[in-house]
Coordinates of C-alpha atoms and ligand atoms in Angstrom, one line a residue:
M29 CA 180.0 132.9 8.4
T30 CA 180.7 136.6 8.0
D31 CA 178.1 139.5 8.2
E32 CA 179.3 140.2 4.7
A33 CA 177.9 137.1 3.5
H34 CA 174.6 137.8 5.1
D35 CA 174.6 141.4 3.7
A36 CA 175.3 139.8 0.2
S37 CA 172.4 137.5 0.3
G38 CA 170.3 140.2 1.8
A39 CA 171.3 142.6 -1.1
D40 CA 170.5 139.5 -3.6
S41 CA 167.0 139.2 -2.6
T42 CA 166.3 142.7 -4.0
G43 CA 168.8 142.4 -6.7
A44 CA 168.1 142.3 -10.4
E45 CA 171.6 143.4 -11.1
T46 CA 173.7 140.8 -9.5
T47 CA 175.9 138.5 -11.7
A48 CA 175.4 134.8 -11.8
A49 CA 178.4 134.2 -9.9
E50 CA 177.2 136.5 -7.1
A51 CA 173.9 135.1 -7.1
G52 CA 175.5 131.5 -6.6
A53 CA 177.5 132.5 -3.9
A54 CA 174.7 134.4 -2.1
A55 CA 172.5 131.1 -2.4
E56 CA 175.4 129.1 -0.8
D57 CA 175.5 132.0 1.8
S58 CA 172.0 132.0 2.4
S59 CA 172.4 129.6 5.1
T60 CA 173.6 132.2 7.2
T61 CA 170.2 134.4 7.1
G62 CA 167.9 134.2 9.7
S63 CA 164.6 132.5 8.6
V64 CA 160.9 132.6 9.9
V65 CA 161.6 129.5 12.2
R66 CA 165.2 130.1 13.3
G67 CA 165.3 133.8 13.4
E68 CA 169.0 134.9 13.9
R69 CA 169.8 132.6 16.8
F70 CA 170.0 129.3 14.9
R71 CA 171.3 130.6 11.5
G72 CA 174.6 129.3 9.8
G73 CA 177.0 126.6 11.2
P74 CA 178.1 123.4 9.5
A75 CA 174.9 121.5 10.5
R76 CA 172.4 123.7 8.5
S77 CA 172.6 121.6 5.3
F78 CA 172.8 118.3 7.3
L79 CA 169.3 119.3 9.0
S80 CA 167.6 120.3 5.8
S81 CA 165.3 118.1 4.0
L82 CA 164.2 120.7 1.7
A83 CA 165.6 118.9 -1.6
A84 CA 163.8 115.5 -0.7
D85 CA 160.7 117.8 0.2
E86 CA 160.1 118.4 -3.3
R87 CA 158.1 115.3 -3.3
I88 CA 155.6 116.9 -0.9
F89 CA 155.9 120.7 -2.4
A90 CA 152.1 120.2 -3.9
A91 CA 151.0 118.6 -0.7
D92 CA 152.3 121.3 1.6
L93 CA 150.6 123.9 -0.6
A94 CA 147.1 122.1 -0.3
V95 CA 147.6 121.5 3.5
D96 CA 148.5 125.2 3.9
R97 CA 145.3 126.4 2.0
A98 CA 143.2 124.0 3.9
H99 CA 144.4 125.3 7.1
V100 CA 144.1 129.0 6.2
V101 CA 140.7 128.4 4.9
M102 CA 139.6 126.7 8.3
L103 CA 141.7 129.3 10.4
A104 CA 139.4 132.1 8.6
E105 CA 136.3 130.1 8.9
Q106 CA 137.0 129.7 12.8
G107 CA 137.6 133.4 13.1
I108 CA 141.1 132.7 14.2
V109 CA 142.7 134.7 11.4
A110 CA 140.9 137.7 9.7
E111 CA 139.3 137.1 6.0
G112 CA 141.6 139.7 4.8
V113 CA 144.8 138.1 6.1
A114 CA 143.6 134.8 4.8
S115 CA 143.2 136.3 1.5
E116 CA 146.5 137.7 1.4
I117 CA 148.2 134.5 2.4
L118 CA 146.1 132.4 0.0
T119 CA 147.2 134.9 -3.0
A120 CA 150.7 134.5 -1.8
L121 CA 150.6 130.7 -1.9
A122 CA 149.5 130.9 -5.5
A123 CA 152.5 132.8 -6.2
V124 CA 154.6 130.5 -4.5
E125 CA 153.2 127.5 -6.3
A126 CA 153.6 129.2 -9.6
A127 CA 157.2 129.8 -8.9
G128 CA 158.0 126.3 -8.1
H129 CA 159.8 124.2 -5.3
D130 CA 163.1 125.4 -7.0
A131 CA 162.4 129.1 -6.4
L132 CA 161.9 128.5 -2.5
P133 CA 164.3 130.3 -0.3
E134 CA 166.6 128.3 1.8
G135 CA 165.1 126.6 4.7
E136 CA 165.2 123.5 6.9
D137 CA 162.5 121.9 5.1
V138 CA 159.7 122.8 2.4
H139 CA 157.2 124.0 5.5
E140 CA 159.5 126.5 6.7
A141 CA 160.6 127.7 3.2
I142 CA 157.1 128.0 2.0
E143 CA 156.2 130.1 5.0
S144 CA 159.1 132.2 4.5
A145 CA 158.0 132.8 0.9
V146 CA 154.5 133.8 2.1
V147 CA 156.3 136.0 4.7
D148 CA 158.4 137.6 2.0
R149 CA 155.3 138.7 0.0
V150 CA 152.7 139.3 2.6
G151 CA 154.8 140.9 5.4
P152 CA 154.5 139.7 9.0
D153 CA 150.9 138.8 8.8
G154 CA 152.3 135.9 6.5
G155 CA 153.4 134.3 9.6
R156 CA 149.8 133.8 10.7
M157 CA 149.4 130.9 8.7
H158 CA 151.3 128.8 11.1
T159 CA 148.8 129.9 14.0
A160 CA 147.4 126.7 15.7
R161 CA 149.8 124.1 13.9
S162 CA 153.2 122.9 14.1
R163 CA 155.6 121.5 11.5
N164 CA 155.0 118.1 13.2
D165 CA 151.3 117.8 12.4
E166 CA 151.9 119.4 9.1
V167 CA 154.6 117.2 7.8
A168 CA 152.8 114.1 8.8
A169 CA 149.8 115.6 6.7
C170 CA 151.7 116.3 3.8
I171 CA 153.3 112.7 3.8
R172 CA 149.9 111.1 4.2
Y173 CA 148.5 113.4 1.5
R174 CA 151.2 112.7 -1.1
L175 CA 151.4 108.9 -0.3
R176 CA 147.7 108.6 -0.9
E177 CA 148.5 109.2 -4.6
D178 CA 151.6 106.8 -4.5
L179 CA 149.5 104.1 -3.1
L180 CA 146.7 104.5 -5.6
A181 CA 149.4 104.2 -8.4
A182 CA 151.1 101.2 -6.7
A183 CA 147.6 99.5 -6.3
E184 CA 146.9 100.3 -10.1
A185 CA 150.3 98.7 -11.2
S186 CA 149.4 95.6 -9.1
V187 CA 146.1 95.4 -10.9
G188 CA 147.9 95.7 -14.1
L189 CA 150.0 92.9 -13.4
R190 CA 147.0 90.9 -12.6
E191 CA 145.4 91.4 -15.9
S192 CA 148.6 90.2 -17.7
L193 CA 148.8 87.2 -15.6
L194 CA 145.1 86.8 -16.1
S195 CA 145.1 87.1 -19.8
V196 CA 147.8 84.6 -19.8
A197 CA 145.7 82.3 -17.8
E198 CA 142.7 82.9 -20.2
S199 CA 144.9 82.2 -23.4
H200 CA 146.6 79.1 -21.9
A201 CA 143.8 77.4 -20.0
E202 CA 144.7 73.9 -21.7
T203 CA 148.5 74.6 -22.0
V204 CA 150.3 71.9 -20.1
M205 CA 153.6 72.6 -18.6
P206 CA 155.9 71.1 -16.2
G207 CA 155.5 71.8 -12.4
Y208 CA 158.5 71.8 -10.2
T209 CA 159.2 71.4 -6.6
H210 CA 162.8 71.8 -5.4
L211 CA 163.3 72.7 -9.0
Q212 CA 162.6 69.1 -10.1
P213 CA 160.0 68.0 -12.3
A214 CA 157.0 67.1 -9.9
Q215 CA 153.5 67.3 -11.7
P216 CA 152.3 68.6 -14.8
T217 CA 150.1 71.6 -14.4
T218 CA 149.0 74.3 -16.8
V219 CA 150.2 77.6 -17.6
A220 CA 146.8 79.0 -16.4
H221 CA 147.4 77.5 -13.0
W222 CA 150.8 78.9 -12.7
A223 CA 149.7 82.4 -13.6
L224 CA 146.6 82.2 -11.4
S225 CA 149.0 81.4 -8.5
Y226 CA 150.7 84.5 -9.0
E227 CA 147.6 86.6 -9.9
N228 CA 145.9 85.3 -6.5
A229 CA 149.1 86.4 -4.5
V230 CA 149.3 90.0 -6.1
A231 CA 145.5 90.3 -5.6
R232 CA 146.1 90.0 -1.8
D233 CA 148.9 92.8 -2.4
T234 CA 146.3 95.0 -4.1
S235 CA 144.0 94.6 -1.1
R236 CA 146.7 95.1 1.5
L237 CA 147.7 98.3 -0.6
L238 CA 144.0 99.6 -0.4
A239 CA 144.0 98.9 3.1
A240 CA 147.2 100.8 3.7
F241 CA 145.3 103.7 1.8
A242 CA 142.4 103.5 4.1
R243 CA 144.5 104.0 7.2
T244 CA 146.9 106.6 5.5
N245 CA 143.9 108.6 4.6
R246 CA 143.2 110.2 7.9
S247 CA 144.3 113.7 8.9
P248 CA 146.7 114.4 11.5
L249 CA 146.2 118.1 11.1
G250 CA 145.2 120.1 14.4
A251 CA 147.5 117.7 16.4
A252 CA 150.0 120.9 16.4
A253 CA 153.2 119.7 18.1
F254 CA 151.7 116.5 19.8
A255 CA 149.7 118.1 22.3
G256 CA 146.8 119.9 20.6
T257 CA 146.4 123.6 20.6
T258 CA 144.3 126.3 22.5
F259 CA 142.9 127.6 19.4
D260 CA 139.2 126.4 18.4
V261 CA 140.3 124.6 15.3
D262 CA 138.0 122.4 13.2
R263 CA 139.9 119.2 12.5
E264 CA 137.2 117.7 10.6
R265 CA 137.0 120.5 8.5
T266 CA 140.7 120.6 7.2
A267 CA 140.4 116.9 7.1
A268 CA 137.3 117.1 4.6
L269 CA 139.1 119.9 2.6
L270 CA 142.0 117.7 2.1
G271 CA 139.8 114.6 1.2
F272 CA 140.9 112.8 4.0
D273 CA 138.5 110.2 5.4
G274 CA 138.3 111.5 9.2
V275 CA 141.1 112.4 11.5
V276 CA 143.9 110.7 13.5
R277 CA 142.3 111.3 16.9
N278 CA 145.1 111.3 19.6
A279 CA 147.4 114.3 18.8
A280 CA 150.4 112.5 19.8
D281 CA 149.6 109.6 17.7
A282 CA 148.8 112.0 14.9
A283 CA 152.1 113.8 15.1
A284 CA 154.4 110.8 15.8
G285 CA 152.8 107.7 14.2
R286 CA 154.6 106.5 11.1
D287 CA 152.9 103.0 11.2
F288 CA 151.2 103.9 8.1
L289 CA 154.5 104.1 6.2
V290 CA 155.7 100.9 7.7
E291 CA 152.4 99.1 6.5
T292 CA 152.7 100.5 3.0
V293 CA 156.6 99.6 2.8
A294 CA 155.9 96.1 4.1
T295 CA 153.2 95.4 1.7
L296 CA 155.4 96.7 -1.1
A297 CA 158.3 94.4 0.2
T298 CA 155.7 91.5 0.3
Q299 CA 154.6 92.3 -3.4
A300 CA 158.5 92.7 -4.5
T301 CA 159.1 89.2 -2.8
T302 CA 156.3 87.8 -5.1
L303 CA 157.5 89.5 -7.9
S304 CA 160.9 88.0 -7.4
G305 CA 159.5 84.7 -7.3
L306 CA 157.6 85.3 -10.7
A307 CA 160.8 86.6 -12.1
A308 CA 162.9 83.7 -11.2
D309 CA 160.2 81.6 -12.5
T310 CA 160.2 83.2 -15.8
L311 CA 164.0 83.4 -15.9
L312 CA 163.9 79.3 -15.5
F313 CA 161.5 78.8 -18.0
A314 CA 163.4 80.9 -20.5
N315 CA 166.5 79.0 -19.6
R316 CA 164.7 75.8 -20.4
G317 CA 163.3 77.0 -23.5
L318 CA 159.7 77.0 -22.5
L319 CA 159.2 80.6 -22.9
T320 CA 160.9 83.5 -24.6
P321 CA 160.7 87.1 -23.3
A322 CA 159.9 89.7 -25.8
D323 CA 163.0 91.6 -27.1
E324 CA 161.8 94.9 -25.7
Y325 CA 162.2 93.2 -22.2
A326 CA 165.6 91.6 -23.1
S327 CA 169.1 93.1 -23.4
T328 CA 172.3 91.8 -25.2
S329 CA 176.0 91.6 -24.3
S330 CA 178.7 94.2 -25.1
I331 CA 181.0 91.4 -26.2
M332 CA 178.9 88.4 -27.0
P333 CA 177.2 89.3 -30.0
Q334 CA 174.9 86.2 -30.0
K335 CA 173.2 87.0 -26.5
V336 CA 169.7 87.9 -25.8
N337 CA 169.7 88.2 -22.0
P338 CA 166.7 88.5 -19.8
D339 CA 168.2 91.4 -17.9
T340 CA 164.9 93.1 -17.3
L341 CA 163.6 90.3 -15.3
E342 CA 166.6 89.9 -13.3
L343 CA 166.3 93.7 -12.2
V344 CA 162.4 93.1 -11.4
R345 CA 163.9 90.2 -9.3
A346 CA 166.5 92.3 -7.7
T347 CA 163.9 94.9 -6.7
A348 CA 163.0 92.8 -3.8
G349 CA 166.4 93.7 -2.3
D350 CA 165.5 97.6 -2.5
A351 CA 162.3 96.9 -0.9
V352 CA 163.4 94.9 1.8
G353 CA 166.2 97.3 2.4
G354 CA 163.6 100.1 2.4
L355 CA 161.5 98.4 5.0
T356 CA 164.6 97.4 7.1
G357 CA 166.0 101.3 7.1
L358 CA 162.3 102.5 7.9
L359 CA 161.8 100.0 10.9
T360 CA 165.3 100.6 12.3
T361 CA 164.8 104.2 12.1
L362 CA 161.5 104.1 13.8
K363 CA 162.5 101.4 16.4
G364 CA 162.8 102.8 20.0
L365 CA 161.8 106.5 19.2
P366 CA 159.9 107.8 22.1
R367 CA 156.9 109.9 21.8
A368 CA 156.3 112.4 20.3
Y369 CA 158.4 114.0 17.8
N370 CA 162.0 113.2 17.0
R371 CA 163.9 114.5 14.0
D372 CA 164.7 111.0 13.2
L373 CA 161.3 110.8 11.6
Q374 CA 162.8 113.1 8.7
R375 CA 164.9 110.3 7.6
A376 CA 162.1 107.7 7.7
T377 CA 160.1 109.3 4.9
P378 CA 162.4 108.7 2.1
H379 CA 162.6 104.9 2.7
A380 CA 158.8 104.9 1.7
W381 CA 159.3 107.1 -1.5
E382 CA 162.1 105.0 -2.6
T383 CA 160.3 101.8 -2.1
V384 CA 157.1 102.7 -3.5
D385 CA 158.7 104.1 -6.8
A386 CA 161.0 101.0 -7.3
V387 CA 158.1 98.5 -6.6
T388 CA 155.6 100.3 -8.6
E389 CA 157.9 100.6 -11.6
A390 CA 159.1 96.8 -11.1
T391 CA 155.5 95.7 -11.0
E392 CA 154.7 97.6 -14.4
V393 CA 157.6 96.3 -16.0
A394 CA 156.7 92.8 -14.9
A395 CA 153.2 93.3 -16.2
G396 CA 154.7 94.1 -19.6
A397 CA 157.1 91.2 -19.6
V398 CA 154.4 88.8 -18.6
A399 CA 152.0 90.1 -21.3
T400 CA 154.6 90.0 -24.1
A401 CA 156.4 86.9 -23.3
T402 CA 155.9 83.8 -25.9
W403 CA 155.2 80.5 -24.3
H404 CA 156.2 77.5 -26.6
E405 CA 153.5 74.9 -26.2
E406 CA 155.3 72.1 -27.9
A407 CA 158.3 72.2 -25.5
L408 CA 156.0 72.8 -22.4
A409 CA 154.0 69.8 -23.3
A410 CA 157.1 67.5 -24.0
A411 CA 158.7 69.0 -20.5
A412 CA 155.3 68.5 -18.7
G413 CA 156.0 64.7 -18.7
E414 CA 159.6 64.5 -18.0
G415 CA 161.2 62.7 -15.0
F416 CA 158.1 60.5 -14.7
A417 CA 156.0 63.4 -13.6
T418 CA 152.8 61.7 -14.0
A419 CA 153.7 59.3 -11.3
T420 CA 151.4 60.7 -8.3
G421 CA 148.5 60.3 -10.5
V422 CA 149.3 56.5 -11.1
A423 CA 149.6 56.1 -7.3
D424 CA 146.4 58.0 -6.9
L425 CA 144.8 55.5 -9.3
L426 CA 146.1 52.3 -7.4
A427 CA 144.8 54.0 -4.1
Q428 CA 141.4 54.6 -5.8
A429 CA 141.3 50.9 -6.7
G430 CA 141.8 50.0 -3.1
V431 CA 145.6 49.7 -2.6
P432 CA 146.7 51.5 0.6
F433 CA 148.3 54.8 -0.7
R434 CA 151.6 54.3 1.1
H435 CA 151.9 50.7 -0.9
A436 CA 150.7 52.4 -4.1
H437 CA 153.6 55.1 -3.4
E438 CA 156.0 52.1 -3.0
A439 CA 155.1 50.4 -6.1
V440 CA 155.1 53.4 -8.4
A441 CA 158.5 54.7 -6.9
A442 CA 159.7 50.9 -7.7
A443 CA 158.7 51.4 -11.2
A444 CA 159.8 55.1 -11.6
A445 CA 163.4 54.5 -13.3
D446 CA 162.1 52.1 -16.0
A447 CA 158.8 54.1 -16.6
E448 CA 160.7 57.3 -17.0
V449 CA 162.9 55.8 -19.7
A450 CA 160.0 54.3 -21.4
L451 CA 157.9 57.5 -21.4
A452 CA 160.9 59.4 -22.7
E453 CA 161.0 57.2 -25.6
G454 CA 157.3 57.5 -25.9
D455 CA 156.7 53.9 -25.2
T456 CA 153.6 53.8 -23.0
D457 CA 153.4 50.0 -23.3
A458 CA 156.9 49.6 -21.7
A459 CA 155.8 52.3 -18.9
V460 CA 152.6 50.1 -18.3
A461 CA 154.6 47.0 -18.0
A462 CA 157.0 48.7 -15.4
V463 CA 154.2 49.7 -13.3
D464 CA 152.7 46.3 -13.5
A465 CA 155.8 44.6 -12.4
A466 CA 156.5 46.9 -9.7
T467 CA 153.0 46.6 -8.2
E468 CA 153.2 42.9 -8.5
S469 CA 156.4 42.7 -6.4
V470 CA 155.0 45.0 -3.9
V471 CA 151.3 44.3 -3.7
G472 CA 151.3 40.9 -5.0
E473 CA 149.3 41.4 -8.2
P474 CA 150.0 43.7 -11.2
A475 CA 148.1 47.0 -11.4
T476 CA 146.0 46.0 -14.4
T477 CA 144.3 43.4 -12.6
R478 CA 143.0 46.4 -10.2
V479 CA 142.9 49.3 -12.7
D480 CA 141.5 49.3 -16.2
E481 CA 144.4 49.5 -18.7
A482 CA 143.1 52.4 -20.6
T483 CA 142.8 54.4 -17.4
L484 CA 146.2 53.5 -16.4
R485 CA 147.5 54.6 -19.8
A486 CA 145.6 58.0 -19.5
A487 CA 147.1 58.7 -15.9
L488 CA 150.6 58.4 -17.7
D489 CA 149.6 61.0 -20.1
P490 CA 150.4 64.6 -19.0
V491 CA 147.2 66.3 -20.7
E492 CA 145.1 63.7 -19.0
S493 CA 146.6 63.8 -15.7
V494 CA 146.2 67.5 -15.6
A495 CA 142.5 67.1 -16.7
S496 CA 141.8 64.6 -13.9
R497 CA 143.0 66.9 -11.1
D498 CA 140.0 68.9 -11.0
S499 CA 139.8 69.5 -7.2
A500 CA 138.8 73.2 -6.3
G501 CA 141.8 75.2 -7.1
G502 CA 143.5 72.5 -9.3
P503 CA 145.2 72.6 -12.7
A504 CA 142.3 71.0 -14.8
P505 CA 141.0 73.4 -17.4
S506 CA 137.6 72.8 -15.8
A507 CA 138.8 73.9 -12.3
T508 CA 140.8 76.9 -13.5
A509 CA 137.7 78.3 -15.4
A510 CA 135.8 79.0 -11.9
E511 CA 139.2 80.6 -10.7
R512 CA 139.7 82.6 -13.7
E513 CA 136.1 84.0 -13.4
A514 CA 136.5 84.8 -9.7
A515 CA 140.1 86.5 -10.2
R516 CA 138.4 88.6 -13.1
A517 CA 135.5 89.7 -10.8
A518 CA 137.8 90.7 -8.1
L519 CA 140.0 92.7 -10.7
V520 CA 137.1 94.6 -11.9
A521 CA 136.0 95.2 -8.3
D522 CA 139.6 96.4 -7.2
R523 CA 139.7 98.8 -10.3
E524 CA 136.3 100.4 -9.2
S525 CA 137.6 100.9 -5.7
I526 CA 140.8 102.7 -6.8
A527 CA 138.6 104.8 -9.3
A528 CA 136.3 105.8 -6.2
C529 CA 139.3 106.6 -4.2
R530 CA 140.9 108.9 -7.0
Q531 CA 137.2 110.4 -7.5
A532 CA 137.0 111.2 -3.7
L533 CA 140.3 112.9 -3.9
A534 CA 139.5 114.8 -6.9
A535 CA 136.2 116.1 -5.6
A536 CA 138.0 117.2 -2.4
A537 CA 140.6 118.9 -4.5
E538 CA 137.9 120.8 -6.3
T539 CA 136.2 121.7 -3.2
L540 CA 139.3 123.1 -1.9
D541 CA 140.0 125.2 -5.0
A542 CA 136.5 126.4 -4.9
E543 CA 136.8 127.6 -1.2
V544 CA 140.2 129.1 -1.9
S545 CA 138.8 131.0 -4.7
G546 CA 136.2 132.7 -2.5
Y547 CA 139.4 134.5 -0.8
V548 CA 141.5 135.5 -3.8
Ligands
LIG4 N1 161.3 118.2 7.9 C1 160.7 117.6 9.2 C2 160.4 116.1 8.9 O1 160.4 115.9 7.9 C3 159.4 118.6 9.5 C4 159.1 118.5 10.9 C5 160.0 119.4 11.7 N2 159.8 119.5 13.3 C6 160.6 119.7 14.1 N3 160.0 119.7 15.4 N4 161.7 120.0 13.9 O2 160.0 115.5 10.0

């Protein structure tokens, strides 16, 4: 790193006449210039680009400008910087914003680069914007500020998926389908019950995301490096200007704490895991001819012309891998970090951005795939009775007629092979005979001496079998009606909560704009 390189980059900053090649070389060499934070001593060297988070910080460019503005307004209100200086800094910040992230000077991170850009415009007084703060509370504030938006987008995506699942439940309340355990036909259920099972799980994800939002939405500003400041800062004021719902009290916790990232990523990993199950089910149903994904959620083969592959759902299923990777990366980075600030924290943040982006997108895609898939009602009805799936209902019937459940289970198990064949042939008489014979051998009398034959026939029918399982939370259309209503009400309430959070953030942004315009 030569002095010539330094000079060249210095000239470049004034230079309209430099060629593109010179400008490129100078930009590369700008790692050798002193910066507002490093001065001359820590410039240059092979570790400079390794240290820098400037590229990744593009995500918090707007957040940093807001945090800077709120901080400067508070400093002026507290008499810590003169109003004229605040005005110059706020004017320069507007110019920095207009020029955009790509126009920032080199820097270790966006915080330093923005400050350098302000000092370039204002002169040494520009450096007063960093009074009574550190990049430690600053970056924590930026991450929280930006993540709030991402959490609300993720929550909205989860509500969108619930909407799709709920509309499937509403239009298929009576559609019977096979229910599987161990991937074997187990008991008939309804499409509504299946869809609600996922809707309920994703509803918990929405509420976890909103809880993560509430804990993220606290301001660390004013913590400074970790140990507070001698200046008479008003932490509540910067918190309010940024729409935070109060402050993170302990300054070291405020600067160092990243559990809000863990909570967010863990919630997203939980949701992605649920999504992977939803995708796996859908792929299985597609494979068994029970459902067809819409073409816009399918793909084809580059060699096999007849193929319509459900690739989209496979990618949704795979997203759980990204999310678990993100969570593992994040926790592993944080594990064992001493208080208060360590640069390791810089590498914790991208795990959160990557995970929230991946899971939000996968959730939106899953919502679309669920909403547009076609359920094949005849195939579903035929498959619902496969493998003598009504056997449990028959055993229940014998038990209700006074046979100890364990004997009833044994009798129906003995009838299973013959009953399965009879039912597959649509021969209910033979199925009844098989149950009668087996019950006689186990209990000493045929089933139909204890149970009304019409009731036994009904129990063997998948539609009747489902309708009879009307216990709370069961698949009977009469039982899912209440669940569908409850799910709809919770969904509406969650949409309102998200809208209220967004409104509060927008109102704070307006207040901040209004305060800033009093200076510029
Ligand atoms: N880019 C840094 C980060 O993401 C900002 C804080 C730097 N603080 C420091 N003490 N080096 O964590």
